[in-house]
Tab-separated table of C-alpha atoms in Angstrom:
chain	number	residue	atom	x	y	z
A	1	MET	CA	3.662	15.222	1.358
A	2	LEU	CA	4.409	15.802	-2.373
A	3	ILE	CA	6.096	18.587	-4.043
A	4	THR	CA	3.661	21.276	-5.094
A	5	ASP	CA	5.597	24.417	-5.349
A	6	LYS	CA	8.058	25.391	-8.077
A	7	GLU	CA	10.991	26.354	-5.964
A	8	SER	CA	11.122	22.859	-4.328
A	9	PHE	CA	10.441	21.157	-7.687
A	10	ALA	CA	13.470	23.022	-9.517
A	11	ARG	CA	15.803	22.006	-6.540
A	12	LEU	CA	14.815	18.217	-7.061
A	13	CYS	CA	15.371	18.726	-10.705
A	14	ARG	CA	18.765	19.970	-10.053
A	15	LEU	CA	19.590	17.136	-7.638
A	16	ASN	CA	18.271	14.657	-10.053
A	17	GLN	CA	19.889	16.327	-13.077
A	18	LEU	CA	16.628	16.523	-14.926
A	19	ARG	CA	15.946	19.221	-17.705
A	20	LEU	CA	12.329	19.748	-18.342
A	21	THR	CA	10.335	22.220	-20.251
A	22	GLU	CA	8.046	24.618	-18.672
A	23	ALA	CA	5.052	22.537	-19.989
A	24	GLU	CA	6.630	19.370	-18.696
A	25	GLU	CA	7.318	20.908	-15.332
A	26	ALA	CA	3.554	22.286	-15.374
A	27	ALA	CA	2.462	18.752	-16.108
A	28	VAL	CA	4.358	17.045	-13.320
A	29	LEU	CA	3.465	19.668	-10.746
A	30	GLU	CA	-0.371	19.190	-11.633
A	31	PHE	CA	0.382	15.584	-11.393
A	32	PHE	CA	1.805	16.037	-7.888
A	33	LYS	CA	-1.310	18.453	-6.843
A	34	SER	CA	-3.833	15.709	-7.825
A	35	LYS	CA	-2.024	13.145	-5.803
A	36	ASN	CA	-2.053	15.459	-2.817
A	37	GLU	CA	-5.848	15.876	-3.205
A	38	GLU	CA	-6.176	12.089	-3.316
A	39	PHE	CA	-3.897	11.652	-0.214
A	40	ALA	CA	-5.883	14.594	1.578
A	41	VAL	CA	-8.869	12.285	1.175
A	42	LEU	CA	-7.258	9.370	2.457
A	43	ASP	CA	-5.780	11.162	5.686
A	44	LYS	CA	-9.471	12.029	6.550
A	45	ILE	CA	-10.194	8.426	7.079
A	46	ASP	CA	-10.312	7.257	10.712
A	47	THR	CA	-7.845	4.336	11.298
A	48	GLU	CA	-7.669	4.646	15.263
A	49	ASN	CA	-8.835	1.238	15.679
A	50	THR	CA	-7.106	-0.389	12.580
A	51	GLU	CA	-4.411	-3.018	13.120
A	52	ARG	CA	-1.266	-2.199	11.448
A	53	MET	CA	-0.159	-4.677	8.647
A	54	VAL	CA	2.730	-5.254	6.350
A	55	HIS	CA	0.770	-7.099	3.500
A	56	VAL	CA	-2.836	-6.707	2.743
A	57	MET	CA	-3.186	-10.222	2.255
A	58	PRO	CA	-2.235	-12.953	4.973
A	59	MET	CA	1.150	-14.246	3.698
A	60	GLU	CA	2.979	-17.443	4.825
A	61	THR	CA	6.344	-18.519	3.800
A	62	VAL	CA	6.383	-22.078	2.799
A	63	VAL	CA	9.963	-23.846	2.609
A	64	ARG	CA	10.556	-27.183	1.741
A	65	GLU	CA	12.446	-29.553	4.053
A	66	ASP	CA	16.115	-29.437	3.009
A	67	LYS	CA	16.953	-32.826	2.290
A	68	MET	CA	19.611	-34.426	-0.011
A	69	ILE	CA	17.903	-36.367	-2.888
A	70	LYS	CA	20.020	-38.276	-5.463
A	71	LEU	CA	18.006	-37.852	-8.528
A	72	PHE	CA	20.282	-39.270	-11.214
A	73	THR	CA	23.260	-42.052	-10.806
A	74	ARG	CA	26.518	-41.369	-12.293
A	75	ASP	CA	25.820	-43.928	-15.081
A	76	GLU	CA	22.555	-42.360	-16.202
A	77	LEU	CA	24.289	-38.902	-16.511
A	78	GLN	CA	26.971	-40.455	-18.450
A	79	ALA	CA	24.767	-42.363	-20.827
A	80	SER	CA	24.568	-39.313	-23.036
A	81	ALA	CA	28.337	-38.357	-23.089
A	82	PRO	CA	30.307	-38.914	-26.335
A	83	GLU	CA	33.160	-40.431	-24.140
A	84	SER	CA	33.740	-41.015	-20.555
A	85	TYR	CA	36.804	-42.542	-18.665
A	86	ASP	CA	36.740	-44.088	-15.132
A	87	GLY	CA	33.500	-42.220	-14.195
A	88	TYR	CA	34.253	-38.865	-15.725
A	89	TRP	CA	33.325	-37.017	-18.933
A	90	GLN	CA	36.023	-36.898	-21.507
A	91	VAL	CA	36.475	-33.687	-23.646
A	92	PRO	CA	38.994	-33.113	-26.430
A	93	ARG	CA	42.170	-31.381	-25.301
A	94	LEU	CA	41.812	-27.735	-25.896
A	95	VAL	CA	45.503	-26.657	-24.857
A	96	GLU	CA	48.483	-28.461	-25.733
């Protein structure tokens, strides 16, 4: 059930450190009132023989097989390196 009375709404505003004008409070309370009316319509629907579900659409987790695949060789990766030495990228020294 959503908040519909000013006292509960004021308590929630204090808890959440909200400062609203009276017009804003009235608009929020009116929004909650309309949502309560919508929920009341949904509450009247008979769901006795309805199976519970987590998702509306059937979902299946597809996970690829965990295989090690070597996409590149060391030489292919080092082909674009400015300099390499003994199989490693060579970079300029930053700290002396």
